[in-house]
Short mmCIF file of C-alpha atoms (C1' of nucleotides) in Angstrom, two decimals:
data_model
loop_
_atom_site.label_atom_id
_atom_site.label_comp_id
_atom_site.label_asym_id
_atom_site.label_seq_id
_atom_site.Cartn_x
_atom_site.Cartn_y
_atom_site.Cartn_z
CA MET C 1 -19.78 -24.34 -11.37
CA THR C 2 -18.77 -23.10 -7.97
CA ARG C 3 -20.42 -24.89 -5.12
CA ALA C 4 -23.34 -23.34 -3.28
CA LYS C 5 -22.89 -20.90 -0.41
CA PRO C 6 -20.56 -22.28 2.23
CA LYS C 7 -22.45 -23.52 5.25
CA THR C 8 -20.07 -25.05 7.74
CA ARG C 9 -17.34 -23.23 9.62
CA ILE C 10 -14.71 -25.32 7.87
CA GLN C 11 -16.08 -24.53 4.45
CA GLN C 12 -16.21 -20.87 5.30
CA LYS C 13 -12.66 -20.82 6.54
CA ASN C 14 -11.12 -22.88 3.76
CA SER C 15 -12.97 -21.14 0.96
CA GLU C 16 -11.71 -17.84 2.24
CA ALA C 17 -8.17 -19.12 2.59
CA ILE C 18 -8.28 -20.45 -0.97
CA LEU C 19 -9.65 -17.25 -2.45
CA ASP C 20 -7.10 -15.18 -0.61
CA ALA C 21 -4.25 -17.39 -1.71
CA ALA C 22 -5.57 -17.45 -5.25
CA LEU C 23 -5.82 -13.68 -5.34
CA GLU C 24 -2.21 -13.47 -4.30
CA VAL C 25 -1.04 -15.92 -6.91
CA PHE C 26 -3.27 -14.91 -9.81
CA SER C 27 -2.53 -11.23 -9.34
CA GLN C 28 1.17 -11.88 -9.36
CA ALA C 29 1.41 -14.46 -12.13
CA GLY C 30 -1.70 -14.10 -14.26
CA PHE C 31 -4.17 -16.89 -14.93
CA ARG C 32 -1.92 -19.17 -16.91
CA GLY C 33 1.11 -18.38 -14.83
CA ALA C 34 -0.60 -19.40 -11.62
CA THR C 35 -0.58 -23.03 -10.53
CA LEU C 36 -2.94 -24.91 -8.29
CA ASP C 37 0.01 -26.18 -6.31
CA GLN C 38 1.10 -22.62 -5.51
CA ILE C 39 -2.42 -21.71 -4.46
CA ALA C 40 -2.88 -24.84 -2.39
CA ASP C 41 0.47 -24.26 -0.73
CA ARG C 42 -0.34 -20.71 0.21
CA ALA C 43 -3.74 -21.73 1.49
CA GLY C 44 -2.21 -24.49 3.60
CA LEU C 45 -4.12 -27.25 1.85
CA SER C 46 -3.28 -30.17 -0.39
CA LYS C 47 -4.17 -29.81 -4.05
CA PRO C 48 -6.93 -32.43 -4.04
CA ASN C 49 -8.33 -30.81 -0.94
CA LEU C 50 -8.44 -27.49 -2.72
CA LEU C 51 -10.30 -29.12 -5.57
CA TYR C 52 -12.81 -30.40 -3.07
CA TYR C 53 -13.85 -26.79 -2.49
CA PHE C 54 -13.58 -25.47 -6.02
CA SER C 55 -14.23 -27.63 -9.02
CA SER C 56 -11.45 -26.14 -11.14
CA LYS C 57 -8.86 -23.44 -11.52
CA GLU C 58 -11.30 -21.52 -13.69
CA ALA C 59 -13.93 -21.69 -10.98
CA ILE C 60 -11.62 -20.04 -8.47
CA HIS C 61 -10.71 -17.35 -10.92
CA ALA C 62 -14.30 -16.71 -11.88
CA GLU C 63 -15.30 -16.28 -8.26
CA LEU C 64 -12.50 -13.79 -7.70
CA ILE C 65 -13.43 -11.77 -10.76
CA ALA C 66 -17.07 -11.70 -9.78
CA GLY C 67 -16.27 -10.44 -6.32
CA LEU C 68 -13.83 -7.93 -7.72
CA LEU C 69 -16.07 -6.06 -10.10
CA LYS C 70 -18.48 -4.93 -7.46
CA VAL C 71 -15.83 -3.47 -5.19
CA TRP C 72 -14.04 -1.97 -8.12
CA LEU C 73 -17.00 0.00 -9.41
CA ASP C 74 -18.37 1.17 -6.09
CA PRO C 75 -16.30 4.37 -5.94
CA LEU C 76 -17.67 5.48 -9.29
CA ARG C 77 -21.22 4.59 -8.27
CA ALA C 78 -20.78 6.89 -5.30
CA LEU C 79 -20.18 9.90 -7.53
CA ASP C 80 -23.18 12.07 -6.68
CA SER C 81 -24.80 14.31 -9.25
CA GLY C 82 -26.16 16.41 -6.40
CA GLY C 83 -22.77 17.28 -4.93
CA ASP C 84 -20.22 19.92 -5.75
CA PRO C 85 -18.62 18.99 -9.09
CA VAL C 86 -14.95 19.46 -8.27
CA ALA C 87 -15.35 17.97 -4.81
CA GLU C 88 -17.19 14.96 -6.21
CA ILE C 89 -14.51 14.21 -8.75
CA LEU C 90 -11.68 14.75 -6.28
CA GLY C 91 -13.52 12.43 -3.93
CA TYR C 92 -13.68 9.82 -6.63
CA VAL C 93 -9.96 10.18 -7.27
CA ARG C 94 -9.27 9.81 -3.56
CA ARG C 95 -11.43 6.72 -3.19
CA LYS C 96 -9.90 5.11 -6.25
CA LEU C 97 -6.40 5.79 -4.96
CA GLU C 98 -7.31 4.31 -1.60
CA LEU C 99 -8.51 1.23 -3.40
CA SER C 100 -5.16 0.93 -5.16
CA ARG C 101 -3.37 1.34 -1.86
CA ASP C 102 -5.50 -1.07 0.14
CA PHE C 103 -6.30 -3.64 -2.55
CA PRO C 104 -3.34 -3.74 -4.90
CA ARG C 105 -3.78 -7.43 -5.57
CA GLU C 106 -7.29 -6.85 -6.84
CA SER C 107 -6.00 -4.07 -9.05
CA ARG C 108 -3.32 -6.28 -10.52
CA LEU C 109 -5.75 -9.13 -11.04
CA PHE C 110 -7.94 -6.80 -13.02
CA ALA C 111 -5.00 -5.39 -14.95
CA ASN C 112 -3.76 -8.84 -15.85
CA GLU C 113 -7.17 -9.72 -17.14
CA VAL C 114 -7.66 -6.63 -19.28
CA LEU C 115 -4.08 -6.72 -20.54
CA GLN C 116 -4.66 -10.16 -21.93
CA GLY C 117 -7.71 -9.07 -23.84
CA ALA C 118 -10.24 -9.55 -21.06
CA PRO C 119 -11.20 -13.03 -22.27
CA ARG C 120 -13.03 -13.85 -19.07
CA ILE C 121 -14.70 -10.53 -18.34
CA ASP C 122 -15.59 -9.13 -21.70
CA GLY C 123 -19.25 -9.54 -20.91
CA ALA C 124 -18.96 -7.62 -17.67
CA LEU C 125 -17.23 -4.75 -19.41
CA GLN C 126 -20.06 -4.36 -21.88
CA GLY C 127 -22.85 -5.26 -19.49
CA GLU C 128 -21.92 -3.56 -16.24
CA LEU C 129 -19.07 -1.16 -16.75
CA LYS C 130 -20.20 0.68 -19.85
CA PRO C 131 -23.69 1.64 -18.64
CA LEU C 132 -22.27 2.89 -15.37
CA VAL C 133 -19.63 4.97 -17.09
CA ASP C 134 -22.17 6.32 -19.58
CA ASP C 135 -24.33 7.39 -16.68
CA LYS C 136 -21.57 9.15 -14.78
CA ALA C 137 -20.13 10.68 -17.95
CA ALA C 138 -23.52 12.25 -18.53
CA VAL C 139 -23.43 13.72 -15.04
CA ILE C 140 -20.03 15.25 -15.69
CA ALA C 141 -21.08 16.53 -19.10
CA ALA C 142 -24.06 18.22 -17.45
CA TRP C 143 -21.78 19.92 -14.92
CA VAL C 144 -19.67 21.19 -17.79
CA ALA C 145 -22.75 22.43 -19.65
CA GLU C 146 -23.85 24.28 -16.54
CA GLY C 147 -20.45 25.94 -16.37
CA ARG C 148 -19.61 24.35 -13.04
CA LEU C 149 -16.57 22.52 -14.41
CA ALA C 150 -13.97 23.51 -16.97
CA PRO C 151 -14.72 21.95 -20.37
CA VAL C 152 -13.50 18.37 -20.49
CA ASP C 153 -14.24 15.07 -22.22
CA PRO C 154 -15.86 13.09 -19.41
CA TYR C 155 -14.86 9.67 -20.75
CA HIS C 156 -11.22 10.51 -21.05
CA LEU C 157 -11.32 12.23 -17.69
CA ILE C 158 -12.48 8.97 -16.18
CA PHE C 159 -9.87 7.01 -18.10
CA SER C 160 -7.16 9.28 -16.79
CA ILE C 161 -8.37 8.79 -13.23
CA TRP C 162 -8.30 5.04 -13.65
CA ALA C 163 -4.86 5.19 -15.22
CA THR C 164 -3.22 7.46 -12.69
CA THR C 165 -4.62 5.77 -9.61
CA GLN C 166 -4.22 2.16 -10.67
CA HIS C 167 -0.70 2.91 -11.83
CA TYR C 168 0.44 3.02 -8.21
CA ALA C 169 -0.83 -0.49 -7.60
CA ASP C 170 -0.05 -2.11 -10.93
CA PHE C 171 3.39 -0.58 -11.45
CA ASP C 172 4.31 -0.50 -7.80
CA VAL C 173 7.77 -2.00 -8.31
CA GLN C 174 8.58 0.53 -11.00
CA VAL C 175 7.38 3.45 -8.92
CA ARG C 176 9.44 2.33 -5.96
CA ALA C 177 12.49 1.63 -8.12
CA VAL C 178 12.36 5.15 -9.50
CA LEU C 179 11.59 6.96 -6.26
CA GLY C 180 14.11 5.02 -4.25
CA PRO C 181 13.75 4.37 -0.53
CA GLY C 182 12.24 6.81 1.93
CA HIS C 183 9.08 7.59 0.00
CA ASP C 184 5.41 6.93 0.55
CA PRO C 185 4.15 6.68 -3.04
CA PHE C 186 0.48 6.72 -2.17
CA ALA C 187 0.65 9.72 0.11
CA GLU C 188 2.61 11.71 -2.46
CA ALA C 189 0.26 10.57 -5.20
CA GLY C 190 -2.71 11.80 -3.22
CA ASP C 191 -1.30 15.32 -3.12
CA PHE C 192 -0.19 15.26 -6.72
CA LEU C 193 -3.47 13.99 -8.11
CA GLU C 194 -5.51 16.44 -6.09
CA THR C 195 -3.46 19.26 -7.59
CA LEU C 196 -3.66 17.79 -11.06
CA TYR C 197 -7.42 17.45 -11.13
CA ARG C 198 -8.08 20.67 -9.28
CA ARG C 199 -6.17 22.62 -11.90
CA MET C 200 -7.76 20.62 -14.68
CA LEU C 201 -11.32 21.13 -13.56
CA ALA C 202 -11.49 24.45 -11.78
CA ILE C 203 -13.40 27.11 -13.67
CA MET L 1 22.99 -16.68 -24.35
CA THR L 2 21.56 -15.42 -27.58
CA ARG L 3 23.59 -16.22 -30.65
CA ALA L 4 25.80 -13.62 -32.24
CA LYS L 5 24.53 -11.07 -34.76
CA PRO L 6 22.74 -12.73 -37.64
CA LYS L 7 24.84 -12.81 -40.77
CA THR L 8 23.04 -14.66 -43.53
CA ARG L 9 19.84 -13.52 -45.19
CA ILE L 10 17.97 -16.53 -43.84
CA GLN L 11 19.11 -15.85 -40.29
CA GLN L 12 18.09 -12.25 -40.62
CA LYS L 13 14.65 -13.11 -41.91
CA ASN L 14 13.87 -15.90 -39.47
CA SER L 15 15.19 -14.10 -36.42
CA GLU L 16 12.95 -11.18 -37.23
CA ALA L 17 9.96 -13.41 -37.84
CA ILE L 18 10.53 -15.12 -34.51
CA LEU L 19 10.93 -11.91 -32.55
CA ASP L 20 7.82 -10.44 -34.14
CA ALA L 21 5.80 -13.55 -33.43
CA ALA L 22 7.15 -13.71 -29.90
CA LEU L 23 6.27 -10.09 -29.27
CA GLU L 24 2.73 -10.82 -30.36
CA VAL L 25 2.40 -13.87 -28.15
CA PHE L 26 4.29 -12.65 -25.07
CA SER L 27 2.46 -9.33 -25.03
CA GLN L 28 -0.86 -11.04 -25.19
CA ALA L 29 -0.27 -13.96 -22.85
CA GLY L 30 2.63 -13.01 -20.60
CA PHE L 31 5.82 -15.00 -20.26
CA ARG L 32 4.39 -18.12 -18.69
CA GLY L 33 1.23 -17.99 -20.73
CA ALA L 34 3.11 -17.96 -24.00
CA THR L 35 4.18 -21.24 -25.59
CA LEU L 36 6.96 -21.99 -28.03
CA ASP L 37 4.48 -23.80 -30.24
CA GLN L 38 2.37 -20.66 -30.55
CA ILE L 39 5.42 -18.58 -31.37
CA ALA L 40 6.77 -21.11 -33.85
CA ASP L 41 3.36 -21.34 -35.49
CA ARG L 42 3.04 -17.60 -35.90
CA ALA L 43 6.56 -17.37 -37.24
CA GLY L 44 5.90 -20.14 -39.73
CA LEU L 45 8.58 -22.43 -38.34
CA SER L 46 8.73 -25.74 -36.56
CA LYS L 47 9.56 -25.68 -32.90
CA PRO L 48 12.99 -27.30 -33.23
CA ASN L 49 13.75 -24.89 -36.02
CA LEU L 50 12.87 -21.99 -33.78
CA LEU L 51 15.19 -23.36 -31.14
CA TYR L 52 17.92 -23.43 -33.74
CA TYR L 53 17.79 -19.64 -33.75
CA PHE L 54 17.21 -18.98 -30.08
CA SER L 55 18.51 -21.25 -27.41
CA SER L 56 15.47 -21.00 -25.17
CA LYS L 57 12.18 -19.29 -24.45
CA GLU L 58 13.99 -17.05 -21.98
CA ALA L 59 16.51 -16.04 -24.64
CA ILE L 60 13.75 -14.82 -26.95
CA HIS L 61 12.11 -12.91 -24.15
CA ALA L 62 15.39 -11.38 -23.03
CA GLU L 63 16.14 -10.14 -26.52
CA LEU L 64 12.70 -8.56 -26.78
CA ILE L 65 13.07 -6.81 -23.43
CA ALA L 66 16.51 -5.53 -24.30
CA GLY L 67 15.29 -4.07 -27.58
CA LEU L 68 12.26 -2.62 -25.86
CA LEU L 69 13.93 -0.56 -23.18
CA LYS L 70 15.85 1.62 -25.59
CA VAL L 71 12.80 2.54 -27.67
CA TRP L 72 10.74 2.99 -24.59
CA LEU L 73 13.02 5.51 -22.95
CA ASP L 74 13.93 7.53 -26.04
CA PRO L 75 11.02 9.97 -25.77
CA LEU L 76 12.07 10.91 -22.27
CA ARG L 77 15.70 11.27 -23.33
CA ALA L 78 14.55 13.76 -25.93
CA LEU L 79 13.15 16.08 -23.27
CA ASP L 80 15.36 19.13 -23.73
CA SER L 81 16.30 21.34 -20.82
CA GLY L 82 16.91 24.17 -23.29
CA GLY L 83 13.39 24.21 -24.71
CA ASP L 84 10.19 25.84 -23.57
CA PRO L 85 9.03 23.99 -20.44
CA VAL L 86 5.38 23.49 -21.25
CA ALA L 87 6.10 22.71 -24.89
CA GLU L 88 8.77 20.19 -23.92
CA ILE L 89 6.49 18.33 -21.58
CA LEU L 90 3.57 18.38 -23.99
CA GLY L 91 5.95 17.07 -26.63
CA TYR L 92 6.93 14.24 -24.34
CA VAL L 93 3.28 13.40 -23.74
CA ARG L 94 2.64 13.41 -27.46
CA ARG L 95 5.59 11.16 -28.25
CA LYS L 96 4.68 8.75 -25.49
CA LEU L 97 1.10 8.56 -26.74
CA GLU L 98 2.32 7.91 -30.27
CA LEU L 99 4.42 5.10 -28.91
CA SER L 100 1.35 3.58 -27.29
CA ARG L 101 -0.57 3.91 -30.53
CA ASP L 102 2.13 2.56 -32.81
CA PHE L 103 3.70 -0.03 -30.53
CA PRO L 104 0.96 -1.34 -28.29
CA ARG L 105 2.48 -4.80 -28.16
CA GLU L 106 5.69 -3.41 -26.73
CA SER L 107 3.70 -1.48 -24.17
CA ARG L 108 1.82 -4.56 -23.10
CA LEU L 109 4.98 -6.62 -22.95
CA PHE L 110 6.45 -4.07 -20.60
CA ALA L 111 3.27 -3.87 -18.56
CA ASN L 112 3.11 -7.63 -18.20
CA GLU L 113 6.66 -7.64 -16.98
CA VAL L 114 6.27 -4.90 -14.39
CA LEU L 115 2.90 -6.22 -13.24
CA GLN L 116 4.49 -9.52 -12.35
CA GLY L 117 7.12 -7.86 -10.24
CA ALA L 118 9.64 -7.15 -13.01
CA PRO L 119 11.60 -10.34 -12.28
CA ARG L 120 13.50 -10.10 -15.54
CA ILE L 121 14.11 -6.36 -15.74
CA ASP L 122 14.63 -5.31 -12.18
CA GLY L 123 18.21 -4.50 -12.94
CA ALA L 124 17.34 -2.28 -15.87
CA LEU L 125 14.86 -0.35 -13.77
CA GLN L 126 17.51 0.47 -11.21
CA GLY L 127 20.39 0.81 -13.62
CA GLU L 128 18.93 2.64 -16.61
CA LEU L 129 15.52 3.98 -15.83
CA LYS L 130 16.13 5.57 -12.45
CA PRO L 131 19.17 7.69 -13.44
CA LEU L 132 17.37 8.95 -16.52
CA VAL L 133 14.28 9.88 -14.57
CA ASP L 134 16.36 11.51 -11.85
CA ASP L 135 18.04 13.59 -14.50
CA LYS L 136 14.85 14.74 -16.18
CA ALA L 137 13.10 15.28 -12.87
CA ALA L 138 15.89 17.67 -11.99
CA VAL L 139 15.29 19.56 -15.22
CA ILE L 140 11.62 19.91 -14.44
CA ALA L 141 12.33 20.93 -10.85
CA ALA L 142 14.62 23.64 -12.16
CA TRP L 143 11.90 24.94 -14.45
CA VAL L 144 9.56 25.10 -11.49
CA ALA L 145 12.17 26.89 -9.41
CA GLU L 146 12.62 29.44 -12.17
CA GLY L 147 8.89 30.05 -12.18
CA ARG L 148 8.46 28.77 -15.71
CA LEU L 149 6.13 25.93 -14.69
CA ALA L 150 3.41 25.75 -12.07
CA PRO L 151 4.66 23.99 -8.93
CA VAL L 152 4.55 20.23 -9.36
CA ASP L 153 6.27 17.09 -8.13
CA PRO L 154 8.34 16.09 -11.17
CA TYR L 155 8.42 12.39 -10.37
CA HIS L 156 4.70 12.06 -10.04
CA LEU L 157 4.21 14.21 -13.09
CA ILE L 158 6.25 11.69 -15.05
CA PHE L 159 4.36 8.78 -13.48
CA SER L 160 1.08 10.35 -14.51
CA ILE L 161 2.30 10.75 -18.08
CA TRP L 162 3.33 7.13 -18.22
CA ALA L 163 0.05 6.03 -16.72
CA THR L 164 -2.24 8.07 -18.93
CA THR L 165 -0.48 7.35 -22.19
CA GLN L 166 0.22 3.66 -21.68
CA HIS L 167 -3.34 3.17 -20.50
CA TYR L 168 -4.56 3.47 -24.08
CA ALA L 169 -2.32 0.61 -25.19
CA ASP L 170 -2.52 -1.63 -22.15
CA PHE L 171 -6.23 -1.27 -21.48
CA ASP L 172 -7.24 -0.92 -25.10
CA VAL L 173 -10.08 -3.43 -24.90
CA GLN L 174 -11.54 -1.69 -21.89
CA VAL L 175 -11.28 1.74 -23.48
CA ARG L 176 -13.00 0.53 -26.61
CA ALA L 177 -15.65 -1.35 -24.66
CA VAL L 178 -16.55 1.81 -22.76
CA LEU L 179 -16.41 4.23 -25.67
CA GLY L 180 -18.31 1.94 -28.02
CA PRO L 181 -17.85 1.97 -31.78
CA GLY L 182 -17.14 5.09 -33.84
CA HIS L 183 -14.34 6.45 -31.72
CA ASP L 184 -10.65 7.00 -32.29
CA PRO L 185 -9.29 6.61 -28.75
CA PHE L 186 -5.81 7.85 -29.52
CA ALA L 187 -6.91 10.98 -31.35
CA GLU L 188 -9.29 11.89 -28.55
CA ALA L 189 -6.65 11.09 -25.97
CA GLY L 190 -4.22 13.44 -27.66
CA ASP L 191 -6.60 16.35 -27.27
CA PHE L 192 -7.55 15.45 -23.75
CA LEU L 193 -4.02 14.99 -22.48
CA GLU L 194 -2.83 18.21 -24.05
CA THR L 195 -5.58 20.06 -22.21
CA LEU L 196 -4.88 18.20 -18.99
CA TYR L 197 -1.18 18.98 -18.89
CA ARG L 198 -1.54 22.48 -20.23
CA ARG L 199 -3.89 23.39 -17.39
CA MET L 200 -1.71 21.54 -14.91
CA LEU L 201 1.52 23.24 -15.85
CA ALA L 202 0.65 26.71 -17.10
CA ILE L 203 1.73 29.47 -14.78
"C1'" DA W 1 30.31 -32.15 -59.19
"C1'" DG W 2 31.62 -32.60 -54.59
"C1'" DT W 3 32.01 -31.12 -50.13
"C1'" DT W 4 31.33 -28.32 -46.36
"C1'" DT W 5 28.34 -25.56 -43.90
"C1'" DC W 6 23.88 -24.18 -42.85
"C1'" DC W 7 19.00 -25.01 -42.23
"C1'" DT W 8 14.97 -27.97 -41.15
"C1'" DT W 9 12.45 -31.66 -39.24
"C1'" DG W 10 10.29 -36.02 -37.03
"C1'" DA W 11 10.76 -38.57 -33.17
"C1'" DC W 12 11.56 -38.51 -28.62
"C1'" DC W 13 12.46 -37.33 -23.57
"C1'" DT W 14 11.04 -35.24 -19.22
"C1'" DC W 15 8.54 -32.82 -16.12
"C1'" DG W 16 5.13 -29.75 -14.36
"C1'" DG W 17 0.48 -29.01 -13.81
"C1'" DG W 18 -4.72 -29.78 -13.93
"C1'" DG W 19 -7.62 -33.01 -12.44
"C1'" DT W 20 -9.53 -37.89 -10.55
"C1'" DC W 21 -10.44 -41.47 -7.20
"C1'" DA W 22 -10.87 -44.51 -3.51
"C1'" DA W 23 -9.92 -44.87 0.92
"C1'" DA W 24 -8.62 -42.92 5.39
"C1'" DA W 25 -9.38 -39.45 8.98
"C1'" DT W 26 -12.28 -36.34 11.11
"C1'" DT W 27 -16.48 -34.06 12.51
"C1'" DC W 28 -21.13 -34.14 13.67
"C1'" DA W 29 -25.70 -35.73 15.16
"C1'" DT W 30 -28.25 -38.60 18.02
"C1'" DA O 1 -20.64 -44.57 21.43
"C1'" DT O 2 -21.85 -45.23 16.83
"C1'" DG O 3 -23.30 -44.40 12.33
"C1'" DA O 4 -23.65 -40.81 8.72
"C1'" DA O 5 -21.75 -36.89 6.56
"C1'" DT O 6 -17.91 -34.19 5.75
"C1'" DT O 7 -13.11 -33.34 5.06
"C1'" DT O 8 -8.40 -34.78 3.82
"C1'" DT O 9 -4.89 -37.22 1.45
"C1'" DG O 10 -1.62 -40.36 -1.34
"C1'" DA O 11 -1.36 -42.36 -5.53
"C1'" DC O 12 -2.31 -41.93 -10.00
"C1'" DC O 13 -3.54 -40.43 -14.96
"C1'" DC O 14 -2.74 -37.59 -18.89
"C1'" DC O 15 -1.46 -33.93 -21.58
"C1'" DG O 16 0.95 -29.89 -22.89
"C1'" DA O 17 5.11 -27.63 -23.13
"C1'" DG O 18 10.26 -26.85 -23.07
"C1'" DG O 19 13.97 -28.84 -24.92
"C1'" DT O 20 17.21 -32.57 -27.37
"C1'" DC O 21 19.07 -35.27 -31.10
"C1'" DA O 22 20.33 -37.52 -35.14
"C1'" DA O 23 19.63 -37.44 -39.60
"C1'" DG O 24 17.72 -35.53 -43.95
"C1'" DG O 25 17.57 -31.30 -47.32
"C1'" DA O 26 19.17 -27.03 -49.04
"C1'" DA O 27 22.84 -23.38 -49.97
"C1'" DA O 28 27.23 -21.99 -50.80
"C1'" DC O 29 31.83 -22.35 -51.90
"C1'" DT O 30 35.60 -24.40 -54.85
#
DNA sequence: AGTTTCCTTGACCTCGGGGTCAAAATTCAT
DNA sequence: ATGAATTTTGACCCCGAGGTCAAGGAAACT
């Protein structure tokens, strides 16, 4: 298990350094590809010292994943059934894209995990993600039924938003290789996606 | 280097078995996560026997990647500047989605690679992918200029097609977890994406 | 059949990586 | 200042994984 809440200043500081380093390494190499030595290095600690703060490699990973899910789902939670349908969905797209821009490591960590069959987060997908998506899909379906949105499958709409926004974090090197220098992928993506979903959803 | 073209029946058979097994394992575990023992097991060979056919783990991976790129880019190559703009792009979407459905392991292999910074295919991205995309982006831009497509950034249009179609292969477990049983993700995705891009691109 | 070439394997080598431990260094409380 | 608690480290253990090698078994050719 992970140790209890950090109490001392040193624990606070080192735990944070470890988690940050681990995020960097895990997101770039995947769970098996990451090594404790790399993480310890990046955190500026010796390996045994690192294991003084976290009992195992799995424990570090688990803590990262746990912290991740909350942040990751917040933008969808914020989708408000009382708001204007198109504006709400465009707002969701914008927030999700900002997340990709500001937290690409978290996005890649998640992608790595799901790509490999989600062995460590399968429970969370069923237990947290699905109910939330069901809830918001119902909201969107209601908007469609009321004629306030163009007809659309709400689940696949949400999938497409995930796909298009996370793409800019997860496939960053590819995007930049194709665009070449002198581009701001996220800024351009913001415009493009707003157009895409506006045309898709407008009545 | 990889050995020359297989000549004998046995070489043919075993090379194929190895590459198929390796595709399975690499796509599910990533390069570092995959082990030669796993691959040998799946291929029904001993590890030394496997290394009789391929000189190293890297060699197997390199051969897979090389074979992948061609298949992966073919649908985009087929985009015909002489055809009807919307139909051409919808056709590209359809072919790309079929690729995700029929070759999900290849999709995940590619995703794993790019996610981890494309260390082994950086050259191919610059040397093969970019020129092709530049070419097709120019075609799309011309269609827009002629007023035969709604105004759109061709590069980000292509990115969004990659993202939305590959999502169903790469994030398969997530898609299925959210949809629950009794769904055919790819069939539904086909309908959804056709609607999405039709509304996006129609004049 | 005999021989050459190809295929397969068991045993082995090495090293990287997760994890342990006891002792040293440091911090903290009084 | 001094003893207790916390933090840090060097040395070590062990296993899994990539890769080698020499020799045994099959095909194939004549």
